[in-house]
Tab-separated table of C-alpha atoms and ligand atoms in Angstrom:
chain	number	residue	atom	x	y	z
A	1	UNK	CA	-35.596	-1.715	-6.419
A	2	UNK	CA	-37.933	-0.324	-9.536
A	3	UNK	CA	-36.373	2.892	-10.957
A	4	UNK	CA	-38.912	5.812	-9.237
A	5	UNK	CA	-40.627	7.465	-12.425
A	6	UNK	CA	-41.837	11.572	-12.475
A	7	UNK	CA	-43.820	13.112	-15.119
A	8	UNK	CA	-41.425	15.659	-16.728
A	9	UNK	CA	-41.926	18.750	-18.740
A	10	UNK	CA	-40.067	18.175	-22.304
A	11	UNK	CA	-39.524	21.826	-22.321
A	12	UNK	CA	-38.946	22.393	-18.901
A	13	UNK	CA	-35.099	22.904	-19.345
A	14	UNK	CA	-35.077	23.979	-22.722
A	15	UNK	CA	-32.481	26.474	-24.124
A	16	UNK	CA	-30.473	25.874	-20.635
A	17	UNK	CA	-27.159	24.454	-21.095
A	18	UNK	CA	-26.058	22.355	-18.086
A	19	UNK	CA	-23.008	20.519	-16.884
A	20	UNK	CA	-23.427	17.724	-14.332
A	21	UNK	CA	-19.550	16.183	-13.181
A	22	UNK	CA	-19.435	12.516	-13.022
A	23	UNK	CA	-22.379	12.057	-14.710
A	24	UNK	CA	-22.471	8.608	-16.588
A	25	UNK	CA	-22.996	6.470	-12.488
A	26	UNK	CA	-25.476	6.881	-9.643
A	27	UNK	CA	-26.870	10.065	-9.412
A	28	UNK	CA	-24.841	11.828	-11.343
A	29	UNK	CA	-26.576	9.582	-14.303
A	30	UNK	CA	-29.626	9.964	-12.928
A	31	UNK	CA	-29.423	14.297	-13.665
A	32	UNK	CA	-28.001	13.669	-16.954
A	33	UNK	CA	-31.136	11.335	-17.686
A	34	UNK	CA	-33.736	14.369	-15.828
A	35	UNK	CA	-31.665	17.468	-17.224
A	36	UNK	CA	-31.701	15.744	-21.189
A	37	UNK	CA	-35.543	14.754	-20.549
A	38	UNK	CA	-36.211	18.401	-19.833
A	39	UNK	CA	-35.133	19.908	-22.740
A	40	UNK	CA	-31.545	20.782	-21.531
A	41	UNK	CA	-28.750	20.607	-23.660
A	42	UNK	CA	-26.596	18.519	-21.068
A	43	UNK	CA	-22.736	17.902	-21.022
A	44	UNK	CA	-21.111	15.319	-18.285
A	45	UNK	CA	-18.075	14.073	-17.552
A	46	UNK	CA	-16.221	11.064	-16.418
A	47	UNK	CA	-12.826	9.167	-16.133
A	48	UNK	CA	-14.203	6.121	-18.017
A	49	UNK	CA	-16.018	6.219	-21.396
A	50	UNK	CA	-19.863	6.907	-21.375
A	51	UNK	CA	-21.981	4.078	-22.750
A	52	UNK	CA	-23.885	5.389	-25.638
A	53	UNK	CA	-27.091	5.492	-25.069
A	54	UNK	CA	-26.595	8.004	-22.074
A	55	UNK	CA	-28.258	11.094	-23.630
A	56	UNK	CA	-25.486	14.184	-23.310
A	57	UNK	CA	-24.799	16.163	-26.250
A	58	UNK	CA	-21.166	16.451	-24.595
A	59	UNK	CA	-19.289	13.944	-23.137
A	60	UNK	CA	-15.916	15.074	-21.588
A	61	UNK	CA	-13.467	12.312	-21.154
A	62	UNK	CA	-11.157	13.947	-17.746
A	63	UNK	CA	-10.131	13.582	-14.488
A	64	UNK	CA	-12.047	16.356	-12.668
A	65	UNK	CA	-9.864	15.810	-9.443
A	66	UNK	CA	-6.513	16.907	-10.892
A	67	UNK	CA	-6.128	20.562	-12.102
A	68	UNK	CA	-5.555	19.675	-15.702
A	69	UNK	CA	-8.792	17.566	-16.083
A	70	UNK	CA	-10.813	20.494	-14.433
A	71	UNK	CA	-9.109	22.837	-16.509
A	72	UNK	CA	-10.006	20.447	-19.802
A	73	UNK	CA	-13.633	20.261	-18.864
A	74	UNK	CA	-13.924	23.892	-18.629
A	75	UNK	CA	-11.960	24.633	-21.724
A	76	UNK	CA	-14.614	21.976	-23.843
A	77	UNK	CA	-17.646	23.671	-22.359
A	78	UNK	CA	-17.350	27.142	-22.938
A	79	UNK	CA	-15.436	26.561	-26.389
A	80	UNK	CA	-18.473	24.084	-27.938
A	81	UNK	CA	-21.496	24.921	-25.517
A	82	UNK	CA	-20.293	29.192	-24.761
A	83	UNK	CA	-20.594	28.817	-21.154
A	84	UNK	CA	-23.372	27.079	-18.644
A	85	UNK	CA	-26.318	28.065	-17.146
A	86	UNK	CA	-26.449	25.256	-14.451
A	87	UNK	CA	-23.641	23.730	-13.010
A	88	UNK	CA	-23.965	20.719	-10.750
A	89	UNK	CA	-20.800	19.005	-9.114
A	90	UNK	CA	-21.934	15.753	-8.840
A	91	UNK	CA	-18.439	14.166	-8.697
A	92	UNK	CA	-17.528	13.002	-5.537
A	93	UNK	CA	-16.981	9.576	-3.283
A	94	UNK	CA	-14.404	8.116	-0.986
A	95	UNK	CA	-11.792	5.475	-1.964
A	96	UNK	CA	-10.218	5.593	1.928
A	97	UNK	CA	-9.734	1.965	3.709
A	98	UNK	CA	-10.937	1.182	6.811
A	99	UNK	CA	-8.809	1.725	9.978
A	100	UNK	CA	-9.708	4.863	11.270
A	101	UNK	CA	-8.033	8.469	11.244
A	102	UNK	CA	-4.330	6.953	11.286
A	103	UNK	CA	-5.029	4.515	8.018
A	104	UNK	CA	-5.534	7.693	6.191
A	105	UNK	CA	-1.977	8.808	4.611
A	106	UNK	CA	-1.104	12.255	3.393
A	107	UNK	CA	-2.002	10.777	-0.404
A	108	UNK	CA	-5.371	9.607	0.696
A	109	UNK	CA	-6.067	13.051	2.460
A	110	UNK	CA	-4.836	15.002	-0.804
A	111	UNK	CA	-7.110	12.328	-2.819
A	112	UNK	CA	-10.139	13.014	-0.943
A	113	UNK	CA	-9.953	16.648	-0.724
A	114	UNK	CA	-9.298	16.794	-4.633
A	115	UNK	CA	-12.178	14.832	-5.565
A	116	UNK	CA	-14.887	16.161	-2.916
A	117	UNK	CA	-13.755	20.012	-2.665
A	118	UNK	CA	-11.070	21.087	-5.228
A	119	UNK	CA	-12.610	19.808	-8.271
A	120	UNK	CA	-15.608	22.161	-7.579
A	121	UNK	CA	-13.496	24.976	-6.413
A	122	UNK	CA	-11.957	24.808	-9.835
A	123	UNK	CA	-14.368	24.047	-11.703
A	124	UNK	CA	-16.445	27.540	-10.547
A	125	UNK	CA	-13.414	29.511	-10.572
A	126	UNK	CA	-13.255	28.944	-14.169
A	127	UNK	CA	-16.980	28.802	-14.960
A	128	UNK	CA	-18.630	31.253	-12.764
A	129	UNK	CA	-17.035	34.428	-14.011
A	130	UNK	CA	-18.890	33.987	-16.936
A	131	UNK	CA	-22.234	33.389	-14.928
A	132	UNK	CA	-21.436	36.974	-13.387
A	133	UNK	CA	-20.684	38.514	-16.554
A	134	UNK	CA	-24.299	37.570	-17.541
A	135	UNK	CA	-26.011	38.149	-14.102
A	136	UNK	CA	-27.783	34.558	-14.025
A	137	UNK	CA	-26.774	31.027	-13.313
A	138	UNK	CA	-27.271	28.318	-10.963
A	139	UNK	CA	-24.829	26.332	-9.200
A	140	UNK	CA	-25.555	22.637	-6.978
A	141	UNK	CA	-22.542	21.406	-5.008
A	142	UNK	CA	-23.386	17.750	-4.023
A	143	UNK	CA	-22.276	16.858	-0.257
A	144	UNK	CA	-23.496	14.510	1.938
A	145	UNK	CA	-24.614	13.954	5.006
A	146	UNK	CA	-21.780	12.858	6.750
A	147	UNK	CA	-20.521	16.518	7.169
A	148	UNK	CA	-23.015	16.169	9.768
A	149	UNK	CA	-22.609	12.209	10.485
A	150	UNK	CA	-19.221	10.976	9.613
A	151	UNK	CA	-18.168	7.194	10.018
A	152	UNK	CA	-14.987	7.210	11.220
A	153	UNK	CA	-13.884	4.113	10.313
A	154	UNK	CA	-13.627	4.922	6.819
A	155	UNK	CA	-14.767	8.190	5.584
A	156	UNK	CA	-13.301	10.747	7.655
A	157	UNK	CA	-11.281	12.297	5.150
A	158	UNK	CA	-14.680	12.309	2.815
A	159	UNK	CA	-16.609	13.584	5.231
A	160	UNK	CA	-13.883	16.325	6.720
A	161	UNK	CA	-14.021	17.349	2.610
A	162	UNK	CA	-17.786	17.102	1.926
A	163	UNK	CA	-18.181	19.764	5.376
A	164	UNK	CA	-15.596	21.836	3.642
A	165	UNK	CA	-17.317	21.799	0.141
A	166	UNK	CA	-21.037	22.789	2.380
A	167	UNK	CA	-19.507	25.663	3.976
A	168	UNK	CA	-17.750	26.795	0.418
A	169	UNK	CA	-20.921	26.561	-1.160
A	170	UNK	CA	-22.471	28.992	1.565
A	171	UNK	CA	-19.762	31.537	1.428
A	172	UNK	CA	-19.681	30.967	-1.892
A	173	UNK	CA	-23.675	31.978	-2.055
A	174	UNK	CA	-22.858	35.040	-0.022
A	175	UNK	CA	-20.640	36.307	-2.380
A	176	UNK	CA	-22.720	35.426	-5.833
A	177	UNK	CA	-25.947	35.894	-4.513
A	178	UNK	CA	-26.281	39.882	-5.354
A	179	UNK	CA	-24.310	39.177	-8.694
A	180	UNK	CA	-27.529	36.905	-9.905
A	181	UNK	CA	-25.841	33.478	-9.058
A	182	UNK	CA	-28.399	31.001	-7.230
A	183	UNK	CA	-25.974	28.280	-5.332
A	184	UNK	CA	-27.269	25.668	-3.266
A	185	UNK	CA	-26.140	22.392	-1.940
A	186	UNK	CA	-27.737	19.131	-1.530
A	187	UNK	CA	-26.750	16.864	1.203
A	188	UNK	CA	-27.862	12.788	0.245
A	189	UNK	CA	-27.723	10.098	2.762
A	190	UNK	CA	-27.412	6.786	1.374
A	191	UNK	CA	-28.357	6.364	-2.225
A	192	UNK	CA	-28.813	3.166	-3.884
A	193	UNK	CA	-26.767	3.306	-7.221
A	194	UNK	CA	-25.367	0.226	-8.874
A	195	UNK	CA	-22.098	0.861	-6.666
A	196	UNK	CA	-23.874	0.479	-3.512
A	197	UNK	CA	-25.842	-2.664	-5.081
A	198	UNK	CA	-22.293	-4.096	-5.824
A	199	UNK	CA	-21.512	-3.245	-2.091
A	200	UNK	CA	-24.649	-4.764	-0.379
A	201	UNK	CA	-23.680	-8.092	-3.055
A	202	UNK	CA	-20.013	-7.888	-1.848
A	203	UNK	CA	-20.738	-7.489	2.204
A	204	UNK	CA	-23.126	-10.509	1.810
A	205	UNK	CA	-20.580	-12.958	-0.478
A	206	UNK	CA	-17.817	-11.832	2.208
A	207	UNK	CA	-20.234	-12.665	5.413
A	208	UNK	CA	-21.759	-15.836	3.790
A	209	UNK	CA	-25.401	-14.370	4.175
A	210	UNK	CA	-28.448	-12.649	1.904
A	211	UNK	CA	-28.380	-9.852	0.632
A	212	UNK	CA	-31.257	-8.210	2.887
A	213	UNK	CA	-29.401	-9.347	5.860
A	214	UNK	CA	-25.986	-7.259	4.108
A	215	UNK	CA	-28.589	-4.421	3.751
A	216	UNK	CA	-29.714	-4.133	7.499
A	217	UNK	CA	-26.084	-4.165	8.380
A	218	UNK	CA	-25.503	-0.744	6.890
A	219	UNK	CA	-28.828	0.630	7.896
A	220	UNK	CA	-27.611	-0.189	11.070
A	221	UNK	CA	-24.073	1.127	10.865
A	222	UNK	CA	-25.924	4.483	9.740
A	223	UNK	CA	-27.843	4.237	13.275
A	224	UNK	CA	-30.916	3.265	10.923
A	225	UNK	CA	-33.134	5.213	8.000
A	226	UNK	CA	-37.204	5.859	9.648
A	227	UNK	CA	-37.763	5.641	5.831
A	228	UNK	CA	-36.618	2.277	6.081
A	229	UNK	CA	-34.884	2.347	2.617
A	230	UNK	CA	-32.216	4.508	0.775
A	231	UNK	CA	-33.047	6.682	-1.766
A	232	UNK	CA	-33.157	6.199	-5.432
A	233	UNK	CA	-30.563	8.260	-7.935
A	234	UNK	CA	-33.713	9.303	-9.822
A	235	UNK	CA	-35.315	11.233	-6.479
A	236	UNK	CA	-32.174	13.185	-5.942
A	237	UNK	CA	-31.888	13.690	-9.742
A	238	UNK	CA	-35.695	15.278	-9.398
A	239	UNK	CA	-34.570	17.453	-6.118
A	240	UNK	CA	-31.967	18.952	-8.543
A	241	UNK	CA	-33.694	19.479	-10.731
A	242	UNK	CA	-36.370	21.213	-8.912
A	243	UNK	CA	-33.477	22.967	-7.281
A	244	UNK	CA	-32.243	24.234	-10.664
A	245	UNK	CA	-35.208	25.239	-12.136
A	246	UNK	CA	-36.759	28.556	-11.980
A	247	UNK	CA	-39.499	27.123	-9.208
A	248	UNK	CA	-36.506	27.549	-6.589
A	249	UNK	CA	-36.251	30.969	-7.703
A	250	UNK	CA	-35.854	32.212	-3.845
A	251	UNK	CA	-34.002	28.892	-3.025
A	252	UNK	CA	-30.281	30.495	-2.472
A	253	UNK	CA	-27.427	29.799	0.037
A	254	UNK	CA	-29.534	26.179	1.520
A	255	UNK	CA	-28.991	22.597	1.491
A	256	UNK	CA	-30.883	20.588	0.897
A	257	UNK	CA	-31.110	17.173	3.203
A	258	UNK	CA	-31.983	13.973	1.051
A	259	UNK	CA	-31.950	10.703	3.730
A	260	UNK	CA	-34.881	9.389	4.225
A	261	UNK	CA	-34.505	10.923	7.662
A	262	UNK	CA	-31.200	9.228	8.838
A	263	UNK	CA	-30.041	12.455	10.447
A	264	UNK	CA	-31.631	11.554	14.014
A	265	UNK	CA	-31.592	15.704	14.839
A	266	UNK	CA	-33.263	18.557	13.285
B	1	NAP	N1	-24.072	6.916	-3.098
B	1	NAP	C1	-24.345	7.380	-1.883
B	1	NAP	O1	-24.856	6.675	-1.026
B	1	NAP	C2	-24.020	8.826	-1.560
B	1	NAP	C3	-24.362	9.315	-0.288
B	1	NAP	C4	-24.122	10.663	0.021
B	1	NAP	C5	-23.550	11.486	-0.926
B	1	NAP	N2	-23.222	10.988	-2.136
B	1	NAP	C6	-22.615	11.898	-3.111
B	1	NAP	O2	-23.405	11.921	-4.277
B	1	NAP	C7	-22.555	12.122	-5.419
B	1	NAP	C8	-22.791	11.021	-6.428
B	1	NAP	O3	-22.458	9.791	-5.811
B	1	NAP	P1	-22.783	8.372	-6.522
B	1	NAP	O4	-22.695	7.359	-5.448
B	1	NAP	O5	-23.989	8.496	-7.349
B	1	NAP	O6	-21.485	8.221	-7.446
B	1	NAP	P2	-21.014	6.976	-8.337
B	1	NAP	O7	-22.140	6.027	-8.577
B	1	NAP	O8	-19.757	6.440	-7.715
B	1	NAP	O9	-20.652	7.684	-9.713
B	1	NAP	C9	-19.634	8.643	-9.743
B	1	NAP	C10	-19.591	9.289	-11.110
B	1	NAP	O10	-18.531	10.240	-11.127
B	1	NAP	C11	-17.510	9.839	-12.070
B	1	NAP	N3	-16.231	10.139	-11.450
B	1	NAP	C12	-15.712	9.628	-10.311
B	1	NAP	N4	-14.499	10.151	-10.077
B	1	NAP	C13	-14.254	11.018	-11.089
B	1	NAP	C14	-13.178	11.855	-11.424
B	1	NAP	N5	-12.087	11.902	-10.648
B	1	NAP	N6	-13.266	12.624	-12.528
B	1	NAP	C15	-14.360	12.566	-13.324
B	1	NAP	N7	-15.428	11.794	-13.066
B	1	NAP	C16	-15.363	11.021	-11.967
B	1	NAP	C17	-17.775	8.330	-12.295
B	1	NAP	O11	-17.314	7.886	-13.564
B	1	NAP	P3	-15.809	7.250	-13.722
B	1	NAP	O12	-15.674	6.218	-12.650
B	1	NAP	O13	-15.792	6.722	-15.113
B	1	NAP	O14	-14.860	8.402	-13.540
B	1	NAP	C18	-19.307	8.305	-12.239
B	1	NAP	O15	-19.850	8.799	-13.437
B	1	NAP	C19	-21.125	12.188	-4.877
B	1	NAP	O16	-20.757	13.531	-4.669
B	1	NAP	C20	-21.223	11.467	-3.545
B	1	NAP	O17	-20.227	11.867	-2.639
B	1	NAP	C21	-23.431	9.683	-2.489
């Protein structure tokens, strides 16, 4: 699939200082790339090292799932960039085997619920007070739509966390929204990164057929996409940003559906 291009304002972002978690794959990459190209002066983080060419001004090595590595992150931006204007918690993703509810142990359960709802939780309680303080700020919390549509043979624990994180992010909104905090959460259905590439090569090898064939199987397993295709990291990359930019002004408390219309109700 060709990368989607958008015409971007250089200045669009400038002055704003933004953190997007797990932001050197996927989408996560994909912001960093569209928050950078706007002018933003954009820090990321990630497990692994960042190739260099990814253009962050900071690059915070930590694991945002454990306490400590949220606790680093936050430490590193306010100390070098004096707090955030955007936040986006990109991180997320499920490493749970197949085999239904009773493959998933108590460490897989902790696992998923650290990586898809603590490591926002405290990431904002140590970031946002400083948003209040100043009366401004904007804050994405990246679910999915299996809150909605979970697959139980796999991703139950995922999805049972991504519902939590949506429902956090609205009470969340309730809370911040009087103090001058914007938070809003956007829900992708499948999204074809490199990862999911690797997957569609993988299912194919493993089944001894093409890869088209490997990609109908999971359109199928997700009861289908009318768009016919998943989206690209670079259009949910542009619906954050036009999410975090002062054009969603009014935009507070939503989320915001990205599936090429996999959910099959309103
Ligand atoms: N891909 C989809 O089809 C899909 C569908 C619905 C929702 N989503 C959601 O969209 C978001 C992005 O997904 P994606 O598929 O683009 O992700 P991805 O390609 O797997 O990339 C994940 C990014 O997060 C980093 N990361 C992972 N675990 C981390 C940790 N514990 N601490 C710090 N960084 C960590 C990774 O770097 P390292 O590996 O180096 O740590 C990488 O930069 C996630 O919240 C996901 O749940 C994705």
């Amino acid at each position: 699939m060709t990368p989607a291009t958008f015409f971007t304002d250089p200045t669009e972002f400038e002055g704003r200082r933004i953190l997007v978690t797990g932001g050197t794959k996927g989408a996560g990459e994909a912001m960093v790339r569209r928050f950078a190209a706007g002018g933003a002066s954009v820090a990321t983080t990630a497990r692994l090292p960042r190739s260099q060419e990814l253009p962050c001004e900071i690059f915070i090595q930590a694991d945002v799932a454990t306490p400590a590595g949220a606790e680093k992150v936050a430490k590193e931006v306010l100390g070098r960039l004096g707090g955030v204007d955007i936040l986006v918690h990109n991180v997320g993703g499920s490493a749970t085997p197949g085999g239904g509810f009773a493959a998933i142990t108590e460490e897989l359960w902790q696992q998923e619920l650290n990586l898809n709802l603590l490591a926002a939780v405290r990431l904002d309680r140590a970031l946002l007070p400083q948003m209040i303080d100043r009366g401004s700020g904007v804050v994405i919390h990246v679910s999915s739509i299996q809150r909605q549509l979970p697959l139980p043979d796999s991703t139950t624990a995922y999805a049972a966390a991504k519902a939590a994180l949506t429902t956090y992010s609205k009470s969340l909104s309730k809370e911040l929204g009087p103090k001058g905090v914007r938070v809003v959460s956007v829900a992708p259905g499948w999204i074809y990164t490199t990862a999911a590439d690797a997957m569609v090569k993988r299912i194919a090898a493993h089944g001894g057929f093409d890869e088209e064939t490997a990609r109908q199987q999971i359109l199928a397993a997700l009861g289908g996409i009318p768009l016919g295709r998943p989206a690209q990291p670079e259009e949910v990359a542009e619906l954050v940003a036009f999410l975090a930019s002062p054009r969603a002004a009014s935009i507070h408390g939503a989320e915001y559906v990205i599936d090429g219309g996999t959910i099959p109700t309103t």
